[in-house]
Amino acid sequence: MATDQAIVSVTGMSRAYGRKLAIDRADLSLSRGRILGLLGASGSGKSTLLRAIAGLENIDSGSISIDGEVVSTPRRTTPPEARRVGMVFQDFALFPHLTVAQNINFGVKDRPNRDALVVDLLERLRLVDKAGLFPHTLSGGEQQRVALARALARDPAVILLDEPFSSLDGYLRAEVRDDLIQALRDSGTSAIVVTHDAQDAMVMADDLALMEAGRIIQTGTPRDLYRHPTSVAAARLLGPINLIEAEVRHRMATSVLGTADTDLPEGRAWMGVRPSDLALTTTPGEGQAVRVTSVSDVGAFNMVRVMLGMQTLALHVSGEPPCVGDTITIAASPTHLRVLA
Amino acid sequence: MRLLAWLAAAVAIAPLIGVVAAAFGEGRADIAASDLVRYALTSVALALMVAVATAVLGSVSAWLVVMHRFPGRSVFAWALALPLAAPVFALAYGYSDLFDVAGDLRTWMRTVPGIDWGPQIRSLPGAAFVLSMAFYPYVYLTVRAALVNQSSQAIEAARSLGCSPTQALLRVGLPLLRPALAAGVALAVMETLADYGAVQFLSVQTLTTGVVRSWFVYGSLESAARLALPLLATAAVLLWFERLSRRGRTDEVARARWRPIQPTQLSAGRGALAFGFCAGLLTLGLFLPVGWMAVNAIDIDPDVRRLAIAASHSLGLALGGAITTVVLATCLALSAERMPIAARISSLGYATPGAVMAIGLLAPASIVWQGVPGAVSGLGVGLMLLIYAYAARLMAAALEPIEAGLTRVTPSMVAAARTLGRGEIGAALSVRLPIAYGALLTATLVVFIDVVKELPATLILRPFNVDTLAVIADNYARDERLPNAGWPSLMIIALTLPAVIWLTRKITRSRPGDTNGH
């Protein structure tokens, strides 16, 4: 994934704690001006990778470069203060003994134009009236904007955001996320966002890297990864998916829901279909008859669970839902069937 | 930073190594084995009596204040810890004078009600009484903190499972308190074994008085060190026990869901009893002996010049000791997460009696003294050694509040400071220490209070003609000039009381999750 335009380049990087391998030969590249989402479950190693890029973790193998300069090798780690990175932490990590303005000023004390810079950032992030306040008096969204302003003040080559929304909930989360994306885009700074939330990742990122058990399992654009995951783990990271056993013969996978082309070797595989891609059908001779086991109204649609043989599948039904115990017929378009290893 | 932390740990451990080295060195054994056994048995008996008495008094008073409403409760919450302001030898002087056969009280009792009886303070039970009155606040503070922190949820859960209030207390409340009680009693026993001024004055021969006598009477460093060895071993065991108890403490349980215990309103009669118990304890622990001492002291003309010089010495040493100790403890605390062994090593000093610490410093001190010819530089070296002894003994006492204060600084705040251009030391100076400012002040005051009251190490290590208030109080008391001893004792209390009030009010107002400064 490395490119000539890469502002951050991670090559074959590993990091172990005792016998536990937290990062396993990771390759990653962030292009200038883009936002890269690092998506993975808890413990997948994504925060460790981010901290290694920030210089807060040593690495055991491989290398990390920022803006063309090698900053981490197993033998040498440029300390965080000497890297051109800004970091926004999960808990924001604002300094409680300093005001908003002093927090933003913290990293630029030695710069001649610092006052103008702080005022500019306060304005850009709509914090002018909060300048003299202490962090504990601010809302979660405001605290996050302060954390971003503080990181941006040093004019970093890359901003690293570690689970930036995990301490926010409900409607505030979406609002703050939109705000943050806007601010990041306005600044033109390259960024890496670590998250375990597929929706956050898809909304924020230009490019995605999926992580599982310390390995980067797939990279690409959010849409590409959502539509064309190459493994069960990758498919699951981006949202709920129904998995059905399939058989691969002559580059064609066959399951009870249909057939799809594949490059996988002959033998058993999985066929995945998202709940939103399964539909009720009345066309004779098409689809599979299944029994409805539960129906839940989740607002925009009904979540219907059905039994196919011994397996439970989920599908989204808009409009009038079936009743529990009904036998219905479901089908999926071949373009929505994913063959997974 | 790491180097300074290791230096701090070395400061704390060096005197202990000195004691062991001196004990196994070539030298006279001036103290017979039978004396050693007698001293040890007296120490054990005294420690047991104090342990039982402080456990009962400290936990009952904490239980009354936290779990009940009665007149004066909010004042008692912090005032019950005030005996910590008085040096224990001052209480011994006060009680000894009060119940003296020829004293005013006994004379009045013989004359008016015609009773010729009074407690024998200069005895083992008398000493146990005085020490218990002085040290019950250690148990009070730890049990009180555990009661406040345990939240009402555990008790409420027991009630919802069919327990009556008493059953809930016995089956859930008390087992939860056991670790705090053990920790408080361990502290009281440590102080008991470390005490010299009070037990010596009350004619009770313990290992610590043996250590000091061996040095002063026989001039035998080896004998003193041999007597100190069992104290050192006991200190290590007590410290281990106290840390073990703490590990089981339930302070951290459900911080986020902590809800205060709703105290029970006591009836007028029971409220009066609770008031009487707390007021009685405070009277016996502070007001009666100190008040009596003050009344007698007023009758005599103090040697103002001598007192003023001693006060300046006490203040100077206390400030020097406090600042040195806090600086070293801060280096240790800042590196503690990466080098916990250094912090643990330094804790050993806290359980070690001051006399033992001083004995451990004597051998290296004599080498330094011989190497420094001038009287002035000799004085400087002597003062430095004394401050060294205070720092070695009180490092852990300073370390604890500083570590607690530093927990307010999350790892991500330090990481943020690093990514914002600060190095390790820069992050410590600009983020960690300013946030833990209150804790640094607390640690300074804790050490200050202890140094002002300190006697045995000061007696052994002080340079010639450098008397502190504690030393001249001890000198007067040895000459049986108790009213004269009252003045320096009262001056010590005057120096420590504001700090103790500030600290106890701060501690008793704190709530779970608030780690600011303690």
Short mmCIF file of N, CA, C and O in Angstrom, two decimals, chain B residues 383-462:
data_model
loop_
_atom_site.label_atom_id
_atom_site.label_comp_id
_atom_site.label_asym_id
_atom_site.label_seq_id
_atom_site.Cartn_x
_atom_site.Cartn_y
_atom_site.Cartn_z
N LEU B 383 24.30 18.15 60.37
CA LEU B 383 22.93 18.50 60.00
C LEU B 383 22.47 17.73 58.77
O LEU B 383 21.33 17.27 58.69
N MET B 384 23.41 17.57 57.83
CA MET B 384 23.06 16.81 56.62
C MET B 384 22.73 15.36 56.96
O MET B 384 21.79 14.77 56.42
N LEU B 385 23.51 14.80 57.89
CA LEU B 385 23.25 13.41 58.29
C LEU B 385 21.88 13.28 58.95
O LEU B 385 21.14 12.32 58.74
N LEU B 386 21.56 14.28 59.77
CA LEU B 386 20.27 14.25 60.46
C LEU B 386 19.13 14.31 59.44
O LEU B 386 18.16 13.54 59.51
N ILE B 387 19.28 15.22 58.49
CA ILE B 387 18.24 15.34 57.45
C ILE B 387 18.19 14.05 56.62
O ILE B 387 17.12 13.59 56.23
N TYR B 388 19.36 13.47 56.42
CA TYR B 388 19.42 12.18 55.71
C TYR B 388 18.59 11.14 56.47
O TYR B 388 17.80 10.39 55.88
N ALA B 389 18.79 11.10 57.81
CA ALA B 389 18.05 10.11 58.61
C ALA B 389 16.55 10.34 58.51
O ALA B 389 15.76 9.39 58.35
N TYR B 390 16.13 11.61 58.57
CA TYR B 390 14.69 11.90 58.42
C TYR B 390 14.19 11.44 57.06
O TYR B 390 13.11 10.84 56.95
N ALA B 391 14.97 11.76 56.02
CA ALA B 391 14.54 11.40 54.66
C ALA B 391 14.43 9.89 54.52
O ALA B 391 13.47 9.37 53.94
N ALA B 392 15.42 9.17 55.08
CA ALA B 392 15.41 7.71 54.95
C ALA B 392 14.21 7.13 55.69
O ALA B 392 13.55 6.21 55.22
N ARG B 393 13.90 7.71 56.86
CA ARG B 393 12.80 7.16 57.65
C ARG B 393 11.45 7.52 57.06
O ARG B 393 10.51 6.75 57.10
N LEU B 394 11.33 8.73 56.50
CA LEU B 394 10.00 9.23 56.13
C LEU B 394 9.73 9.22 54.62
O LEU B 394 8.72 9.72 54.17
N MET B 395 10.67 8.62 53.87
CA MET B 395 10.49 8.59 52.41
C MET B 395 9.13 7.99 52.01
O MET B 395 8.42 8.53 51.17
N ALA B 396 8.79 6.88 52.64
CA ALA B 396 7.55 6.20 52.27
C ALA B 396 6.33 7.02 52.66
O ALA B 396 5.32 7.03 51.95
N ALA B 397 6.44 7.73 53.81
CA ALA B 397 5.32 8.56 54.25
C ALA B 397 5.05 9.67 53.25
O ALA B 397 3.90 10.07 53.04
N ALA B 398 6.11 10.18 52.63
CA ALA B 398 5.94 11.22 51.61
C ALA B 398 5.53 10.62 50.27
O ALA B 398 4.75 11.20 49.52
N LEU B 399 6.05 9.43 50.02
CA LEU B 399 5.80 8.79 48.72
C LEU B 399 4.32 8.48 48.52
O LEU B 399 3.78 8.66 47.43
N GLU B 400 3.69 8.06 49.60
CA GLU B 400 2.29 7.61 49.46
C GLU B 400 1.36 8.71 48.95
O GLU B 400 0.66 8.52 47.95
N PRO B 401 1.31 9.89 49.61
CA PRO B 401 0.42 10.92 49.07
C PRO B 401 0.84 11.40 47.68
O PRO B 401 -0.02 11.72 46.85
N ILE B 402 2.15 11.42 47.42
CA ILE B 402 2.58 11.90 46.09
C ILE B 402 2.12 10.91 45.02
O ILE B 402 1.61 11.32 43.97
N GLU B 403 2.29 9.64 45.29
CA GLU B 403 1.82 8.63 44.31
C GLU B 403 0.32 8.75 44.10
O GLU B 403 -0.17 8.67 42.98
N ALA B 404 -0.40 8.95 45.22
CA ALA B 404 -1.85 9.09 45.11
C ALA B 404 -2.19 10.31 44.28
O ALA B 404 -3.08 10.27 43.42
N GLY B 405 -1.48 11.41 44.50
CA GLY B 405 -1.74 12.63 43.74
C GLY B 405 -1.43 12.45 42.27
O GLY B 405 -2.15 12.95 41.40
N LEU B 406 -0.38 11.70 41.99
CA LEU B 406 0.01 11.50 40.58
C LEU B 406 -0.97 10.62 39.82
O LEU B 406 -0.98 10.61 38.60
N THR B 407 -1.82 9.87 40.56
CA THR B 407 -2.81 9.05 39.84
C THR B 407 -3.83 9.94 39.13
O THR B 407 -4.56 9.47 38.26
N ARG B 408 -3.91 11.23 39.51
CA ARG B 408 -4.81 12.13 38.79
C ARG B 408 -4.30 12.40 37.38
O ARG B 408 -5.05 12.86 36.53
N VAL B 409 -3.02 12.17 37.18
CA VAL B 409 -2.44 12.40 35.85
C VAL B 409 -2.55 11.08 35.09
O VAL B 409 -1.89 10.11 35.43
N THR B 410 -3.41 11.05 34.10
CA THR B 410 -3.58 9.81 33.35
C THR B 410 -2.38 9.59 32.42
O THR B 410 -1.72 10.56 32.03
N PRO B 411 -2.11 8.33 32.08
CA PRO B 411 -1.00 8.08 31.15
C PRO B 411 -1.16 8.85 29.84
O PRO B 411 -0.18 9.30 29.25
N SER B 412 -2.42 9.06 29.42
CA SER B 412 -2.59 9.77 28.15
C SER B 412 -2.22 11.25 28.28
O SER B 412 -1.82 11.87 27.31
N MET B 413 -2.35 11.83 29.49
CA MET B 413 -1.93 13.23 29.66
C MET B 413 -0.42 13.34 29.47
O MET B 413 0.07 14.28 28.84
N VAL B 414 0.31 12.38 30.02
CA VAL B 414 1.76 12.39 29.87
C VAL B 414 2.11 12.19 28.39
O VAL B 414 2.96 12.90 27.83
N ALA B 415 1.42 11.23 27.76
CA ALA B 415 1.67 10.97 26.34
C ALA B 415 1.35 12.21 25.52
O ALA B 415 2.06 12.55 24.57
N ALA B 416 0.26 12.91 25.90
CA ALA B 416 -0.12 14.13 25.18
C ALA B 416 1.00 15.17 25.29
O ALA B 416 1.38 15.80 24.30
N ALA B 417 1.52 15.33 26.52
CA ALA B 417 2.61 16.30 26.70
C ALA B 417 3.82 15.92 25.85
O ALA B 417 4.47 16.79 25.27
N ARG B 418 4.09 14.62 25.73
CA ARG B 418 5.23 14.17 24.91
C ARG B 418 5.00 14.50 23.44
O ARG B 418 5.88 15.01 22.77
N THR B 419 3.78 14.21 22.95
CA THR B 419 3.53 14.50 21.53
C THR B 419 3.45 16.00 21.28
O THR B 419 3.50 16.45 20.14
N LEU B 420 3.30 16.78 22.36
CA LEU B 420 3.26 18.24 22.20
C LEU B 420 4.63 18.88 22.44
O LEU B 420 4.75 20.06 22.71
N GLY B 421 5.66 18.04 22.41
CA GLY B 421 7.01 18.59 22.38
C GLY B 421 7.79 18.55 23.68
O GLY B 421 8.91 19.06 23.74
N ARG B 422 7.22 17.98 24.74
CA ARG B 422 7.96 17.93 26.01
C ARG B 422 8.66 16.59 26.18
O ARG B 422 8.07 15.54 25.86
N GLY B 423 9.87 16.64 26.71
CA GLY B 423 10.58 15.41 27.03
C GLY B 423 10.04 14.84 28.34
O GLY B 423 9.09 15.38 28.91
N GLU B 424 10.68 13.78 28.82
CA GLU B 424 10.19 13.12 30.04
C GLU B 424 10.19 14.10 31.23
O GLU B 424 9.21 14.20 31.96
N ILE B 425 11.31 14.82 31.38
CA ILE B 425 11.40 15.75 32.51
C ILE B 425 10.47 16.94 32.29
O ILE B 425 9.80 17.41 33.21
N GLY B 426 10.40 17.40 31.04
CA GLY B 426 9.50 18.52 30.71
C GLY B 426 8.06 18.18 31.01
O GLY B 426 7.31 18.99 31.57
N ALA B 427 7.65 16.94 30.67
CA ALA B 427 6.27 16.51 30.94
C ALA B 427 6.03 16.44 32.44
O ALA B 427 4.95 16.80 32.93
N ALA B 428 7.05 16.01 33.19
CA ALA B 428 6.90 15.94 34.65
C ALA B 428 6.74 17.34 35.24
O ALA B 428 5.87 17.57 36.08
N LEU B 429 7.55 18.28 34.76
CA LEU B 429 7.53 19.62 35.33
C LEU B 429 6.30 20.43 34.90
O LEU B 429 5.79 21.23 35.67
N SER B 430 5.85 20.19 33.66
CA SER B 430 4.76 21.03 33.17
C SER B 430 3.38 20.41 33.37
O SER B 430 2.37 21.13 33.35
N VAL B 431 3.31 19.10 33.53
CA VAL B 431 1.99 18.47 33.66
C VAL B 431 1.86 17.68 34.97
O VAL B 431 0.96 17.95 35.78
N ARG B 432 2.75 16.74 35.21
CA ARG B 432 2.53 15.82 36.33
C ARG B 432 2.62 16.54 37.69
O ARG B 432 1.72 16.39 38.52
N LEU B 433 3.66 17.30 37.89
CA LEU B 433 3.82 17.94 39.20
C LEU B 433 2.80 19.07 39.45
O LEU B 433 2.26 19.14 40.55
N PRO B 434 2.51 19.93 38.46
CA PRO B 434 1.48 20.94 38.74
C PRO B 434 0.13 20.31 39.11
O PRO B 434 -0.58 20.82 39.97
N ILE B 435 -0.22 19.18 38.45
CA ILE B 435 -1.51 18.56 38.76
C ILE B 435 -1.47 17.95 40.17
O ILE B 435 -2.47 17.96 40.90
N ALA B 436 -0.31 17.42 40.56
CA ALA B 436 -0.19 16.78 41.88
C ALA B 436 0.29 17.77 42.94
O ALA B 436 0.77 17.35 44.00
N TYR B 437 0.11 19.06 42.68
CA TYR B 437 0.61 20.09 43.59
C TYR B 437 0.09 19.90 45.03
O TYR B 437 0.84 19.97 46.00
N GLY B 438 -1.20 19.63 45.14
CA GLY B 438 -1.80 19.45 46.46
C GLY B 438 -1.16 18.28 47.20
O GLY B 438 -0.93 18.34 48.42
N ALA B 439 -0.84 17.23 46.46
CA ALA B 439 -0.24 16.05 47.07
C ALA B 439 1.17 16.36 47.56
O ALA B 439 1.59 15.86 48.61
N LEU B 440 1.88 17.20 46.83
CA LEU B 440 3.23 17.57 47.26
C LEU B 440 3.18 18.36 48.57
O LEU B 440 3.99 18.16 49.47
N LEU B 441 2.17 19.22 48.67
CA LEU B 441 2.00 20.00 49.90
C LEU B 441 1.65 19.06 51.06
O LEU B 441 2.20 19.18 52.16
N THR B 442 0.76 18.13 50.79
CA THR B 442 0.38 17.15 51.82
C THR B 442 1.62 16.39 52.31
O THR B 442 1.84 16.25 53.51
N ALA B 443 2.41 15.91 51.36
CA ALA B 443 3.61 15.14 51.72
C ALA B 443 4.57 15.99 52.54
O ALA B 443 5.13 15.53 53.53
N THR B 444 4.72 17.27 52.15
CA THR B 444 5.62 18.16 52.88
C THR B 444 5.14 18.31 54.32
O THR B 444 5.94 18.25 55.27
N LEU B 445 3.84 18.48 54.49
CA LEU B 445 3.31 18.67 55.84
C LEU B 445 3.45 17.39 56.68
O LEU B 445 3.77 17.45 57.86
N VAL B 446 3.19 16.23 56.06
CA VAL B 446 3.30 14.96 56.78
C VAL B 446 4.72 14.81 57.33
O VAL B 446 4.93 14.48 58.50
N VAL B 447 5.72 15.06 56.49
CA VAL B 447 7.11 14.92 56.92
C VAL B 447 7.45 16.00 57.95
O VAL B 447 8.10 15.72 58.97
N PHE B 448 6.99 17.22 57.71
CA PHE B 448 7.24 18.32 58.64
C PHE B 448 6.75 17.96 60.05
O PHE B 448 7.49 18.11 61.03
N ILE B 449 5.52 17.46 60.14
CA ILE B 449 4.94 17.11 61.45
C ILE B 449 5.80 16.04 62.12
O ILE B 449 6.13 16.14 63.31
N ASP B 450 6.16 15.02 61.38
CA ASP B 450 6.93 13.92 61.96
C ASP B 450 8.31 14.37 62.42
O ASP B 450 8.80 13.94 63.46
N VAL B 451 8.94 15.24 61.64
CA VAL B 451 10.30 15.67 62.00
C VAL B 451 10.26 16.56 63.25
O VAL B 451 11.11 16.43 64.14
N VAL B 452 9.27 17.45 63.33
CA VAL B 452 9.19 18.33 64.52
C VAL B 452 9.05 17.47 65.78
O VAL B 452 9.60 17.79 66.83
N LYS B 453 8.32 16.36 65.69
CA LYS B 453 8.08 15.51 66.87
C LYS B 453 9.21 14.51 67.11
O LYS B 453 9.27 13.88 68.15
N GLU B 454 10.11 14.34 66.13
CA GLU B 454 11.09 13.25 66.20
C GLU B 454 12.08 13.44 67.35
O GLU B 454 12.58 14.53 67.59
N LEU B 455 12.37 12.37 68.06
CA LEU B 455 13.33 12.48 69.16
C LEU B 455 14.56 11.56 69.04
O LEU B 455 15.69 12.05 69.03
N PRO B 456 14.38 10.22 68.93
CA PRO B 456 15.55 9.36 69.08
C PRO B 456 16.65 9.58 68.04
O PRO B 456 17.83 9.68 68.41
N ALA B 457 16.29 9.70 66.78
CA ALA B 457 17.33 9.90 65.75
C ALA B 457 18.02 11.24 65.97
O ALA B 457 19.24 11.36 65.82
N THR B 458 17.23 12.25 66.37
CA THR B 458 17.80 13.57 66.61
C THR B 458 18.78 13.51 67.79
O THR B 458 19.87 14.10 67.74
N LEU B 459 18.38 12.78 68.85
CA LEU B 459 19.25 12.64 70.02
C LEU B 459 20.59 12.04 69.64
O LEU B 459 21.64 12.49 70.09
N ILE B 460 20.54 11.01 68.80
CA ILE B 460 21.77 10.28 68.48
C ILE B 460 22.64 11.04 67.48
O ILE B 460 23.86 11.09 67.62
N LEU B 461 22.03 11.67 66.50
CA LEU B 461 22.80 12.20 65.37
C LEU B 461 23.06 13.71 65.43
O LEU B 461 23.88 14.22 64.68
N ARG B 462 22.37 14.42 66.31
CA ARG B 462 22.46 15.90 66.25
C ARG B 462 23.89 16.35 66.51
O ARG B 462 24.58 15.77 67.37
#
